């Protein structure tokens, strides 16, 4: 994969980002993300406008393999705005565009340039849709990730069902929570509470019963009880 292969796709974004950028906001945006990534200074609203035009103008001719190569190339850029465009692209894919072989691609996305903003957007959208479409491959993926040393893969196991509503596999969620409840990582405890809080919108009694029977404490419990 070479950058020159996707010159038009990258050039379009670079030009539009430059026009929309507010450079004075770059250090503020970077600081909010703990200075892990540099920012051009393009806020969410103009970035989404740029994305819509870019997708329509620059990606329609690409086949599935090329599209995934482009996503990886965007993720290889320094500035965070390129990563956000890549995430919006994969999250916009229709069911017919999601491939059963995407498990390694998903793993790469979650573990590359990882922080809560990228991981949460991918896990609760693209990953969630992938697992619904391909439950066998999805089960294998979660089984692998739940024992990973990578914090972001473990967090993804807890939040991929956020948009499942009443179709949530609560048995699986409880199993994962019981595995991770003693993990002191802030992002794990937050994800435990978030997953329970979201499910409590649909099945409050089930969440209440689980909390009553569990020894969940601290941040996870406070987050889980917010809607109860």
mmCIF file of C-alpha atoms in Angstrom:
data_model
loop_
_atom_site.group_PDB
_atom_site.id
_atom_site.type_symbol
_atom_site.label_atom_id
_atom_site.label_comp_id
_atom_site.label_asym_id
_atom_site.label_seq_id
_atom_site.Cartn_x
_atom_site.Cartn_y
_atom_site.Cartn_z
ATOM 1 C CA UNK A 1 0.000 0.000 0.000
ATOM 2 C CA UNK A 2 1.470 3.342 -1.041
ATOM 3 C CA UNK A 3 0.303 6.858 -0.362
ATOM 4 C CA UNK A 4 0.601 7.675 -4.059
ATOM 5 C CA UNK A 5 -2.030 5.028 -4.865
ATOM 6 C CA UNK A 6 -4.581 7.106 -2.954
ATOM 7 C CA UNK A 7 -3.230 10.533 -3.808
ATOM 8 C CA UNK A 8 -6.611 11.945 -4.866
ATOM 9 C CA UNK A 9 -8.386 10.671 -1.759
ATOM 10 C CA UNK A 10 -5.766 12.113 0.594
ATOM 11 C CA UNK A 11 -5.294 15.322 -1.371
ATOM 12 C CA UNK A 12 -9.018 16.081 -1.204
ATOM 13 C CA UNK A 13 -8.994 15.759 2.573
ATOM 14 C CA UNK A 14 -5.804 17.786 3.004
ATOM 15 C CA UNK A 15 -7.178 20.660 0.938
ATOM 16 C CA UNK A 16 -10.551 20.672 2.682
ATOM 17 C CA UNK A 17 -9.010 20.327 6.137
ATOM 18 C CA UNK A 18 -6.729 23.273 5.419
ATOM 19 C CA UNK A 19 -9.677 25.415 4.362
ATOM 20 C CA UNK A 20 -11.787 24.459 7.373
ATOM 21 C CA UNK A 21 -9.048 24.517 9.997
ATOM 22 C CA UNK A 22 -8.939 26.905 12.900
ATOM 23 C CA UNK A 23 -5.274 26.525 13.852
ATOM 24 C CA UNK A 24 -5.758 28.310 17.159
ATOM 25 C CA UNK A 25 -7.902 25.357 18.265
ATOM 26 C CA UNK A 26 -5.265 22.732 17.476
ATOM 27 C CA UNK A 27 -3.475 22.849 20.859
ATOM 28 C CA UNK A 28 -6.803 22.873 22.700
ATOM 29 C CA UNK A 29 -8.013 19.808 20.826
ATOM 30 C CA UNK A 30 -4.703 18.036 21.377
ATOM 31 C CA UNK A 31 -4.720 18.825 25.087
ATOM 32 C CA UNK A 32 -8.222 17.375 25.433
ATOM 33 C CA UNK A 33 -6.797 14.121 24.056
ATOM 34 C CA UNK A 34 -3.854 14.240 26.490
ATOM 35 C CA UNK A 35 -1.530 15.423 23.673
ATOM 36 C CA UNK A 36 -1.472 11.911 22.239
ATOM 37 C CA UNK A 37 -2.149 13.168 18.702
ATOM 38 C CA UNK A 38 -1.608 16.422 16.796
ATOM 39 C CA UNK A 39 -4.694 18.127 15.380
ATOM 40 C CA UNK A 40 -5.129 20.292 12.309
ATOM 41 C CA UNK A 41 -7.881 22.231 14.060
ATOM 42 C CA UNK A 42 -11.000 21.027 12.222
ATOM 43 C CA UNK A 43 -13.995 20.708 14.537
ATOM 44 C CA UNK A 44 -16.665 18.018 14.286
ATOM 45 C CA UNK A 45 -19.330 19.901 12.302
ATOM 46 C CA UNK A 46 -17.187 20.949 9.306
ATOM 47 C CA UNK A 47 -15.377 17.613 9.433
ATOM 48 C CA UNK A 48 -18.645 15.741 8.967
ATOM 49 C CA UNK A 49 -19.515 17.970 5.996
ATOM 50 C CA UNK A 50 -16.106 17.240 4.491
ATOM 51 C CA UNK A 51 -16.582 13.526 5.094
ATOM 52 C CA UNK A 52 -19.902 13.381 3.254
ATOM 53 C CA UNK A 53 -18.520 15.104 0.175
ATOM 54 C CA UNK A 54 -15.279 13.103 0.301
ATOM 55 C CA UNK A 55 -17.102 9.778 0.519
ATOM 56 C CA UNK A 56 -19.358 10.665 -2.385
ATOM 57 C CA UNK A 57 -16.573 12.058 -4.562
ATOM 58 C CA UNK A 58 -13.534 9.971 -3.706
ATOM 59 C CA UNK A 59 -14.442 6.491 -2.444
ATOM 60 C CA UNK A 60 -17.268 5.207 -4.635
ATOM 61 C CA UNK A 61 -14.900 3.723 -7.212
ATOM 62 C CA UNK A 62 -12.897 1.688 -4.674
ATOM 63 C CA UNK A 63 -13.381 -2.044 -4.206
ATOM 64 C CA UNK A 64 -13.609 -3.520 -0.664
ATOM 65 C CA UNK A 65 -9.897 -4.352 -0.461
ATOM 66 C CA UNK A 66 -8.887 -0.881 -1.625
ATOM 67 C CA UNK A 67 -11.299 0.723 0.824
ATOM 68 C CA UNK A 68 -9.679 -1.112 3.722
ATOM 69 C CA UNK A 69 -6.228 -0.141 2.450
ATOM 70 C CA UNK A 70 -7.367 3.472 2.402
ATOM 71 C CA UNK A 71 -8.640 3.227 5.967
ATOM 72 C CA UNK A 72 -5.257 1.894 7.089
ATOM 73 C CA UNK A 73 -3.502 4.697 5.228
ATOM 74 C CA UNK A 74 -5.688 7.309 6.908
ATOM 75 C CA UNK A 75 -4.819 5.736 10.237
ATOM 76 C CA UNK A 76 -1.131 6.054 9.367
ATOM 77 C CA UNK A 77 -1.392 9.850 9.100
ATOM 78 C CA UNK A 78 -0.239 11.905 12.047
ATOM 79 C CA UNK A 79 -3.188 14.230 12.533
ATOM 80 C CA UNK A 80 -6.226 12.937 14.386
ATOM 81 C CA UNK A 81 -8.721 14.321 11.864
ATOM 82 C CA UNK A 82 -7.609 11.706 9.324
ATOM 83 C CA UNK A 83 -8.287 8.965 11.877
ATOM 84 C CA UNK A 84 -11.768 10.361 12.473
ATOM 85 C CA UNK A 85 -12.518 10.251 8.747
ATOM 86 C CA UNK A 86 -11.420 6.608 8.642
ATOM 87 C CA UNK A 87 -13.709 5.795 11.556
ATOM 88 C CA UNK A 88 -16.657 7.586 9.989
ATOM 89 C CA UNK A 89 -16.073 5.630 6.800
ATOM 90 C CA UNK A 90 -16.137 2.173 8.414
ATOM 91 C CA UNK A 91 -19.084 3.149 10.609
ATOM 92 C CA UNK A 92 -21.011 4.240 7.521
ATOM 93 C CA UNK A 93 -20.703 0.873 5.800
ATOM 94 C CA UNK A 94 -23.920 -0.962 5.007
ATOM 95 C CA UNK A 95 -24.298 -4.592 6.023
ATOM 96 C CA UNK A 96 -23.354 -5.660 2.508
ATOM 97 C CA UNK A 97 -20.026 -3.846 2.839
ATOM 98 C CA UNK A 98 -18.976 -5.587 6.059
ATOM 99 C CA UNK A 99 -16.946 -8.714 5.384
ATOM 100 C CA UNK A 100 -16.722 -11.873 7.484
ATOM 101 C CA UNK A 101 -12.928 -11.643 7.132
ATOM 102 C CA UNK A 102 -12.835 -8.235 8.863
ATOM 103 C CA UNK A 103 -11.799 -9.606 12.268
ATOM 104 C CA UNK A 104 -8.080 -8.901 11.825
ATOM 105 C CA UNK A 105 -8.907 -5.526 10.296
ATOM 106 C CA UNK A 106 -11.028 -4.704 13.342
ATOM 107 C CA UNK A 107 -8.260 -5.763 15.701
ATOM 108 C CA UNK A 108 -5.838 -3.475 13.891
ATOM 109 C CA UNK A 109 -8.231 -0.519 14.098
ATOM 110 C CA UNK A 110 -8.859 -0.957 17.818
ATOM 111 C CA UNK A 111 -5.162 -1.333 18.654
ATOM 112 C CA UNK A 112 -3.785 1.430 16.404
ATOM 113 C CA UNK A 113 -3.697 5.065 17.601
ATOM 114 C CA UNK A 114 -5.885 3.928 20.464
ATOM 115 C CA UNK A 115 -7.724 6.254 22.783
ATOM 116 C CA UNK A 116 -11.291 6.341 24.090
ATOM 117 C CA UNK A 117 -12.588 8.536 21.250
ATOM 118 C CA UNK A 118 -11.561 6.163 18.473
ATOM 119 C CA UNK A 119 -12.097 2.891 20.314
ATOM 120 C CA UNK A 120 -15.588 3.764 21.539
ATOM 121 C CA UNK A 121 -16.716 4.957 18.119
ATOM 122 C CA UNK A 122 -15.531 1.753 16.436
ATOM 123 C CA UNK A 123 -16.591 -0.713 19.126
ATOM 124 C CA UNK A 124 -20.134 0.575 19.530
ATOM 125 C CA UNK A 125 -20.764 0.844 15.781
ATOM 126 C CA UNK A 126 -18.710 -1.138 13.285
ATOM 127 C CA UNK A 127 -17.721 -3.889 15.737
ATOM 128 C CA UNK A 128 -21.272 -4.194 17.014
ATOM 129 C CA UNK A 129 -22.639 -4.534 13.489
ATOM 130 C CA UNK A 130 -19.937 -7.054 12.549
ATOM 131 C CA UNK A 131 -20.781 -9.327 15.480
ATOM 132 C CA UNK A 132 -24.499 -9.202 14.684
ATOM 133 C CA UNK A 133 -23.827 -10.112 11.059
ATOM 134 C CA UNK A 134 -21.260 -12.820 11.783
ATOM 135 C CA UNK A 135 -22.037 -14.204 15.255
ATOM 136 C CA UNK A 136 -19.664 -17.165 15.033
ATOM 137 C CA UNK A 137 -16.675 -15.052 14.021
ATOM 138 C CA UNK A 138 -17.777 -12.414 16.496
ATOM 139 C CA UNK A 139 -17.871 -14.913 19.354
ATOM 140 C CA UNK A 140 -14.347 -16.060 18.484
ATOM 141 C CA UNK A 141 -13.187 -12.439 18.407
ATOM 142 C CA UNK A 142 -14.642 -11.601 21.828
ATOM 143 C CA UNK A 143 -13.269 -14.821 23.280
ATOM 144 C CA UNK A 144 -9.811 -13.823 22.057
ATOM 145 C CA UNK A 145 -10.046 -10.168 23.090
ATOM 146 C CA UNK A 146 -11.384 -10.768 26.597
ATOM 147 C CA UNK A 147 -8.078 -12.375 27.557
ATOM 148 C CA UNK A 148 -5.898 -9.847 25.754
ATOM 149 C CA UNK A 149 -3.358 -7.702 27.569
ATOM 150 C CA UNK A 150 -4.523 -4.793 25.412
ATOM 151 C CA UNK A 151 -6.776 -2.522 27.460
ATOM 152 C CA UNK A 152 -8.735 -1.311 24.425
ATOM 153 C CA UNK A 153 -9.597 -4.780 23.189
ATOM 154 C CA UNK A 154 -10.916 -5.641 26.643
ATOM 155 C CA UNK A 155 -12.926 -2.401 26.807
ATOM 156 C CA UNK A 156 -14.400 -3.179 23.382
ATOM 157 C CA UNK A 157 -15.743 -6.475 24.711
ATOM 158 C CA UNK A 158 -17.828 -4.527 27.219
ATOM 159 C CA UNK A 159 -19.256 -1.878 24.910
ATOM 160 C CA UNK A 160 -19.866 -3.526 21.538
ATOM 161 C CA UNK A 161 -23.505 -4.148 22.527
ATOM 162 C CA UNK A 162 -24.292 -0.534 23.450
ATOM 163 C CA UNK A 163 -26.694 -0.132 20.522
ATOM 164 C CA UNK A 164 -28.285 -3.578 20.739
ATOM 165 C CA UNK A 165 -31.147 -2.486 22.998
ATOM 166 C CA UNK A 166 -33.449 -5.400 23.827
ATOM 167 C CA UNK A 167 -31.393 -7.751 21.650
ATOM 168 C CA UNK A 168 -28.443 -7.424 24.044
ATOM 169 C CA UNK A 169 -26.972 -10.733 25.148
ATOM 170 C CA UNK A 170 -27.176 -9.891 28.846
ATOM 171 C CA UNK A 171 -25.787 -13.278 29.859
ATOM 172 C CA UNK A 172 -22.630 -12.535 27.889
ATOM 173 C CA UNK A 173 -22.466 -9.013 29.320
ATOM 174 C CA UNK A 174 -22.726 -10.297 32.889
ATOM 175 C CA UNK A 175 -20.075 -12.926 32.206
ATOM 176 C CA UNK A 176 -17.675 -10.289 30.904
ATOM 177 C CA UNK A 177 -18.439 -7.913 33.777
ATOM 178 C CA UNK A 178 -17.782 -10.638 36.324
ATOM 179 C CA UNK A 179 -14.468 -11.330 34.627
ATOM 180 C CA UNK A 180 -13.418 -7.684 34.550
ATOM 181 C CA UNK A 181 -14.964 -6.300 37.748
ATOM 182 C CA UNK A 182 -11.687 -6.440 39.673
ATOM 183 C CA UNK A 183 -9.717 -4.784 36.868
ATOM 184 C CA UNK A 184 -8.669 -1.418 38.320
ATOM 185 C CA UNK A 185 -8.266 0.285 34.954
ATOM 186 C CA UNK A 186 -10.437 3.412 34.824
ATOM 187 C CA UNK A 187 -11.544 2.679 31.261
ATOM 188 C CA UNK A 188 -12.632 -0.839 32.186
ATOM 189 C CA UNK A 189 -14.625 0.254 35.231
ATOM 190 C CA UNK A 190 -16.216 3.058 33.221
ATOM 191 C CA UNK A 191 -17.159 0.610 30.443
ATOM 192 C CA UNK A 192 -18.757 -1.791 32.925
ATOM 193 C CA UNK A 193 -20.948 0.982 34.282
ATOM 194 C CA UNK A 194 -21.713 2.346 30.816
ATOM 195 C CA UNK A 195 -22.841 -1.015 29.457
ATOM 196 C CA UNK A 196 -25.154 -1.608 32.429
ATOM 197 C CA UNK A 197 -26.501 1.948 32.360
ATOM 198 C CA UNK A 198 -27.330 1.644 28.670
ATOM 199 C CA UNK A 199 -29.066 -1.705 29.111
ATOM 200 C CA UNK A 200 -31.036 -0.351 32.066
ATOM 201 C CA UNK A 201 -32.927 1.862 29.586
ATOM 202 C CA UNK A 202 -34.537 -1.317 28.251
ATOM 203 C CA UNK A 203 -34.415 -3.797 31.133
ATOM 204 C CA UNK A 204 -34.050 -1.863 34.390
ATOM 205 C CA UNK A 205 -35.179 -4.749 36.587
ATOM 206 C CA UNK A 206 -32.594 -7.082 35.098
ATOM 207 C CA UNK A 207 -29.829 -4.568 35.799
ATOM 208 C CA UNK A 208 -31.184 -3.862 39.282
ATOM 209 C CA UNK A 209 -31.225 -7.592 40.085
ATOM 210 C CA UNK A 210 -27.688 -8.009 38.786
ATOM 211 C CA UNK A 211 -26.417 -5.124 40.893
ATOM 212 C CA UNK A 212 -28.172 -6.458 43.963
ATOM 213 C CA UNK A 213 -26.532 -9.849 43.563
ATOM 214 C CA UNK A 214 -23.102 -8.571 42.539
ATOM 215 C CA UNK A 215 -20.312 -6.955 44.536
ATOM 216 C CA UNK A 216 -19.781 -4.238 41.951
ATOM 217 C CA UNK A 217 -18.405 -1.126 43.619
ATOM 218 C CA UNK A 218 -17.123 2.378 42.967
ATOM 219 C CA UNK A 219 -17.187 3.983 39.536
ATOM 220 C CA UNK A 220 -18.744 1.003 37.771
ATOM 221 C CA UNK A 221 -21.662 0.853 40.188
ATOM 222 C CA UNK A 222 -22.236 4.611 40.206
ATOM 223 C CA UNK A 223 -22.385 4.673 36.407
ATOM 224 C CA UNK A 224 -24.651 1.622 36.281
ATOM 225 C CA UNK A 225 -27.191 3.136 38.700
ATOM 226 C CA UNK A 226 -27.590 6.515 37.005
ATOM 227 C CA UNK A 227 -30.904 5.652 35.298
ATOM 228 C CA UNK A 228 -32.273 3.409 38.034
#
